[in-house]
Structure formats: structure tokens, C-alpha cells
Short mmCIF file of C-alpha atoms in Angstrom, two decimals:
data_model
loop_
_atom_site.label_atom_id
_atom_site.label_comp_id
_atom_site.label_asym_id
_atom_site.label_seq_id
_atom_site.Cartn_x
_atom_site.Cartn_y
_atom_site.Cartn_z
CA MET A 386 87.49 169.45 82.86
CA LEU A 387 89.15 168.39 79.96
CA GLU A 388 87.83 171.46 77.94
CA LEU A 389 89.47 173.68 81.08
CA MET A 390 92.60 171.83 80.44
CA TYR A 391 92.83 172.47 76.84
CA ALA A 392 91.39 175.94 77.04
CA GLY A 393 94.43 176.74 79.36
CA GLY A 394 96.98 175.19 76.86
CA TRP A 395 100.05 173.52 78.04
CA LEU A 396 100.41 175.12 81.49
CA MET A 397 97.43 173.38 82.59
CA VAL A 398 99.78 170.47 83.15
CA PRO A 399 102.40 171.82 85.57
CA ILE A 400 99.33 173.10 87.10
CA LEU A 401 97.44 169.75 87.69
CA ILE A 402 100.94 168.16 88.62
CA CYS A 403 100.70 170.60 91.80
CA SER A 404 97.48 170.04 91.99
CA VAL A 405 98.30 165.98 92.50
CA VAL A 406 101.08 166.79 94.35
CA ALA A 407 99.30 169.15 97.13
CA SER A 408 96.62 166.23 97.63
CA ALA A 409 98.94 163.46 98.41
CA ILE A 410 100.68 165.36 100.98
CA VAL A 411 97.59 166.85 102.66
CA VAL A 412 96.35 162.96 102.67
CA GLU A 413 99.95 161.91 104.11
CA ARG A 414 100.12 164.85 106.73
CA ALA A 415 96.24 164.37 107.82
CA TRP A 416 97.71 160.74 108.44
CA SER A 417 100.72 161.19 109.80
CA LEU A 418 100.23 164.13 112.39
CA ARG A 419 97.28 162.29 114.22
CA ARG A 420 97.73 162.95 117.87
CA LYS A 421 97.34 159.77 119.40
CA ARG A 422 100.01 158.75 116.44
CA ILE A 423 102.43 161.49 117.70
CA LEU A 424 101.45 161.42 121.67
CA PRO A 425 100.03 157.94 122.74
CA PRO A 426 98.41 158.54 126.22
CA ASN A 427 99.96 157.71 129.23
CA LEU A 428 103.51 156.88 128.11
CA VAL A 429 105.35 158.84 130.48
CA VAL A 430 103.31 156.83 133.11
CA GLU A 431 104.07 153.73 131.80
CA ILE A 432 107.82 154.69 131.49
CA TRP A 433 107.99 155.51 135.18
CA LYS A 434 106.41 152.09 136.28
CA LEU A 435 108.78 150.30 133.94
CA HIS A 436 111.74 152.44 135.63
CA ARG A 437 110.24 151.61 139.16
CA ARG A 438 110.19 147.89 138.77
CA GLU A 439 113.97 148.35 137.05
CA GLN A 440 112.43 146.62 133.51
CA LEU A 441 113.92 149.63 131.43
CA THR A 442 116.09 147.71 129.62
CA PRO A 443 117.50 148.20 126.04
CA GLU A 444 115.06 145.97 124.28
CA ARG A 445 112.36 147.66 126.29
CA ILE A 446 113.60 150.91 125.61
CA ALA A 447 114.19 150.07 121.51
CA GLU A 448 110.37 149.47 121.29
CA ILE A 449 109.39 153.09 123.24
CA ARG A 450 111.58 154.69 120.43
CA ASP A 451 110.20 152.63 117.50
CA GLY A 452 106.02 153.01 118.87
CA SER A 453 105.95 156.83 118.16
CA PRO A 454 107.59 160.15 117.56
CA LEU A 455 107.25 161.02 121.28
CA GLY A 456 108.79 157.41 122.08
CA ARG A 457 111.84 158.29 120.13
CA MET A 458 112.36 161.44 121.98
CA LEU A 459 111.61 160.15 125.38
CA ALA A 460 114.33 157.21 124.56
CA SER A 461 117.36 159.19 124.36
CA GLY A 462 116.35 160.56 127.57
CA LEU A 463 116.10 156.92 128.88
CA VAL A 464 119.39 156.15 127.36
CA ASN A 465 121.04 158.83 129.61
CA ARG A 466 118.74 158.42 132.89
CA ARG A 467 121.78 157.69 134.41
CA HIS A 468 123.19 160.85 133.80
CA SER A 469 122.35 164.25 134.93
CA ARG A 470 119.16 166.46 134.59
CA GLU A 471 121.48 168.55 132.29
CA VAL A 472 122.89 165.57 130.08
CA MET A 473 119.11 164.42 129.64
CA LYS A 474 117.89 167.54 129.05
CA GLU A 475 120.38 168.05 126.27
CA ALA A 476 119.73 164.55 124.78
CA LEU A 477 116.04 165.25 124.72
CA ASN A 478 116.00 168.74 123.08
CA ASP A 479 118.69 167.38 120.19
CA THR A 480 116.28 164.38 119.71
CA GLY A 481 113.50 166.55 119.78
CA ARG A 482 114.67 168.87 116.94
CA HIS A 483 114.83 165.74 114.88
CA VAL A 484 111.69 164.50 115.49
CA VAL A 485 109.88 167.98 114.99
CA ALA A 486 112.02 168.44 111.33
CA ASP A 487 110.11 165.06 110.61
CA LEU A 488 107.04 166.30 111.58
CA GLU A 489 107.30 169.49 109.44
CA ARG A 490 108.14 166.97 106.57
CA PHE A 491 106.79 168.16 103.09
CA LEU A 492 105.67 171.33 104.63
CA ASN A 493 107.64 173.05 102.33
CA THR A 494 106.78 171.56 99.44
CA LEU A 495 103.36 172.31 100.32
CA ALA A 496 104.05 176.00 100.49
CA THR A 497 105.73 175.95 97.42
CA ILE A 498 103.13 175.18 95.59
CA ALA A 499 101.04 177.98 97.40
CA SER A 500 103.29 180.16 96.04
CA VAL A 501 103.90 178.90 92.48
CA ALA A 502 100.61 177.30 91.56
CA PRO A 503 99.07 181.04 91.13
CA LEU A 504 102.66 182.48 89.24
CA LEU A 505 101.85 179.16 87.09
CA GLY A 506 98.48 180.56 86.25
CA LEU A 507 99.53 184.23 85.76
CA LEU A 508 101.97 183.47 83.27
CA GLY A 509 99.52 181.20 81.25
CA THR A 510 97.25 184.44 81.44
CA VAL A 511 100.24 186.76 80.03
CA LEU A 512 100.61 184.05 77.40
CA GLY A 513 96.98 183.89 76.53
CA MET A 514 96.86 187.37 76.44
CA ILE A 515 99.85 188.11 74.12
CA ASP A 516 97.97 186.03 71.42
CA VAL A 517 94.86 187.59 71.61
CA PHE A 518 96.53 190.91 70.81
CA GLY A 519 98.32 189.27 67.93
CA VAL A 520 94.65 188.22 67.06
CA ILE A 521 93.79 192.43 67.54
CA MET A 522 96.77 193.14 65.06
CA GLU A 523 95.85 190.27 62.75
CA ALA A 524 92.06 191.12 62.74
CA GLY A 525 91.23 194.53 64.36
CA VAL A 526 88.92 194.85 67.34
CA GLY A 527 85.62 194.53 64.67
CA ASN A 528 84.79 190.84 66.18
CA ALA A 529 84.16 191.04 69.85
CA GLY A 530 83.38 187.39 70.15
CA VAL A 531 86.58 186.10 69.54
CA LEU A 532 88.25 188.41 71.49
CA ALA A 533 86.43 187.64 74.45
CA GLY A 534 87.14 183.85 73.84
CA GLY A 535 90.40 184.42 73.92
CA ILE A 536 90.50 186.91 76.79
CA SER A 537 88.07 183.89 78.79
CA LYS A 538 90.65 181.11 77.65
CA ALA A 539 93.75 183.25 78.95
CA LEU A 540 91.96 183.45 82.36
CA VAL A 541 91.26 179.77 82.84
CA THR A 542 94.79 179.43 83.99
CA THR A 543 94.97 182.00 86.52
CA ALA A 544 91.77 180.58 87.56
CA ALA A 545 93.06 177.11 87.76
CA GLY A 546 96.69 178.21 89.88
CA LEU A 547 94.28 180.22 92.49
CA SER A 548 92.19 177.01 92.92
CA VAL A 549 95.14 174.80 93.68
CA ALA A 550 96.99 177.66 95.65
CA ILE A 551 94.22 178.92 98.18
CA PRO A 552 93.70 175.11 99.68
CA ALA A 553 97.04 174.36 99.63
CA LEU A 554 98.45 177.57 101.68
CA MET A 555 95.40 176.86 104.20
CA PHE A 556 96.46 173.61 104.60
CA HIS A 557 100.09 174.73 105.28
CA ARG A 558 99.03 177.04 107.65
CA PHE A 559 97.17 174.34 109.56
CA PHE A 560 99.63 171.55 109.22
CA ASP A 561 102.41 174.30 110.50
CA ASN A 562 99.86 175.13 113.49
CA ARG A 563 99.45 171.23 114.57
CA VAL A 564 103.05 170.73 114.31
CA ALA A 565 103.85 173.69 116.55
CA LYS A 566 101.68 172.51 119.50
CA LEU A 567 102.17 169.01 119.32
CA ALA A 568 106.36 170.25 119.62
CA ILE A 569 105.52 172.03 122.83
CA ASP A 570 103.25 169.36 123.92
CA MET A 571 106.38 166.44 123.30
CA GLU A 572 108.29 169.15 124.54
CA GLU A 573 106.19 169.25 128.00
CA GLN A 574 106.04 165.70 128.26
CA ALA A 575 109.98 165.37 128.47
CA LEU A 576 110.49 167.69 130.80
CA ARG A 577 107.71 165.68 133.02
CA LEU A 578 109.81 162.70 132.20
CA VAL A 579 113.23 164.09 133.45
CA GLU A 580 111.34 165.63 136.66
CA VAL A 581 109.58 161.75 137.58
CA LEU A 582 112.92 160.03 136.79
CA LYS A 583 114.71 162.40 138.76
CA GLY A 584 112.54 162.01 141.69
CA GLU A 585 111.21 165.79 141.52
CA ARG A 586 107.77 165.17 140.49
CA GLU A 587 105.23 162.45 141.48
CA VAL A 588 103.09 161.04 138.28
CA VAL A 589 99.54 159.74 138.44
CA GLU A 590 97.67 158.04 135.56
CA ASP A 591 95.88 159.88 132.40
CA GLY A 592 98.54 162.39 131.69
CA GLY A 593 98.26 164.19 135.18
CA SER A 594 100.93 164.88 137.73
#
């Protein structure tokens, strides 16, 4: 690995930094975007039970808000539960946009790394090829071994850049799709909450209705 780093030159340093940052983002998002953490099961059922018992105090709503991203979204509707259906939905939608933005945190950085890493690799290869042609001008093309070695070193950065960019792009697409699915599910749960609290829908255990 160290030999490859030395062979690639100074541009291997930013490529390595991109690799470390991308790895950290992947680990953090994999932990943060767990479904059970985002969408606790039966949360709407629990809220409905508290509502029926008239136990939806400000303290309880604060606990719901701090418990999960879905809870943060639903809490905004609970605060406005005595208002009309439209007011509740507007509050839920507004908070939902902020929650989804939090779920997408660092994904733009991951996409940027996926775009920049191969360009850094290409730049390293171009600079390496410039050095190779400089050697050709000075020594000619008689020494094929020297030329092959120079070209091989020049291509190291491209390989390194692609090795960082390809996984980064794959994980970005994966997490982006996961956030989209979670957003749809949270929207469904929010609509359920409105209908349940307004008496338009009955709720049963296990998330069914």
C-alpha cells in the first residue's frame, strides 16, 4: 500500500482523504438510517392510546419528539391537534421536510467524493504522463522498461480514484433510495395520525389499521 502511495505521488494524499471521509460517512449513515431508529413500530398506536386517556401532556409530546425522527415529525402534529385537519397536515409537512433533510445529511458530500475522486486520479495520471514524455524527450524511446514503469506509475492514481469513487457512488445511491422510502413511510404514518386523532380512522396493534 505504501509503495502504491509513493508511486502515485502527492495526489494520492487527497484521494486517501476522500477514502477516509467516504468510509466514515458510510458507517455513520448505516447506523443512523436504521429503520427501527427512524420509524419505531406502533408509535401511532401508542400516541392514540395516550390521546384516548387524555395523557398527551407537553412532557409526553416532548418525549415523543426526542425519541425518533418520526416522533419529531408527529409531535408537530400533536401540538396542533386541537386545530383543523389542514393546520395539522401543514405542521406535519413542514417538520417532515426538515426531518428528511436531516436524513439526507452527508449524502451530498458522499456524492461529491464519488465525482471528485476519479478526477483527482485522472489529474495524477495526466501529470504522470507529462513526466513520461519529459523522459522520452531527454532519453528517447530506447529504454522500454523505463517508459513502462513511468506509465504504470502514472496509472496508479486513476486506479486509486476509481477504487474510491465506485463504492462511494454505490453507497450514495443505496442511502438515497433508503431515505426516499423512509420519507414515504413517515408521510403515511403522519396521515394515519391525522385521521386517527380526527376520528376518521380506527387503529389496531402492529401498525395495521
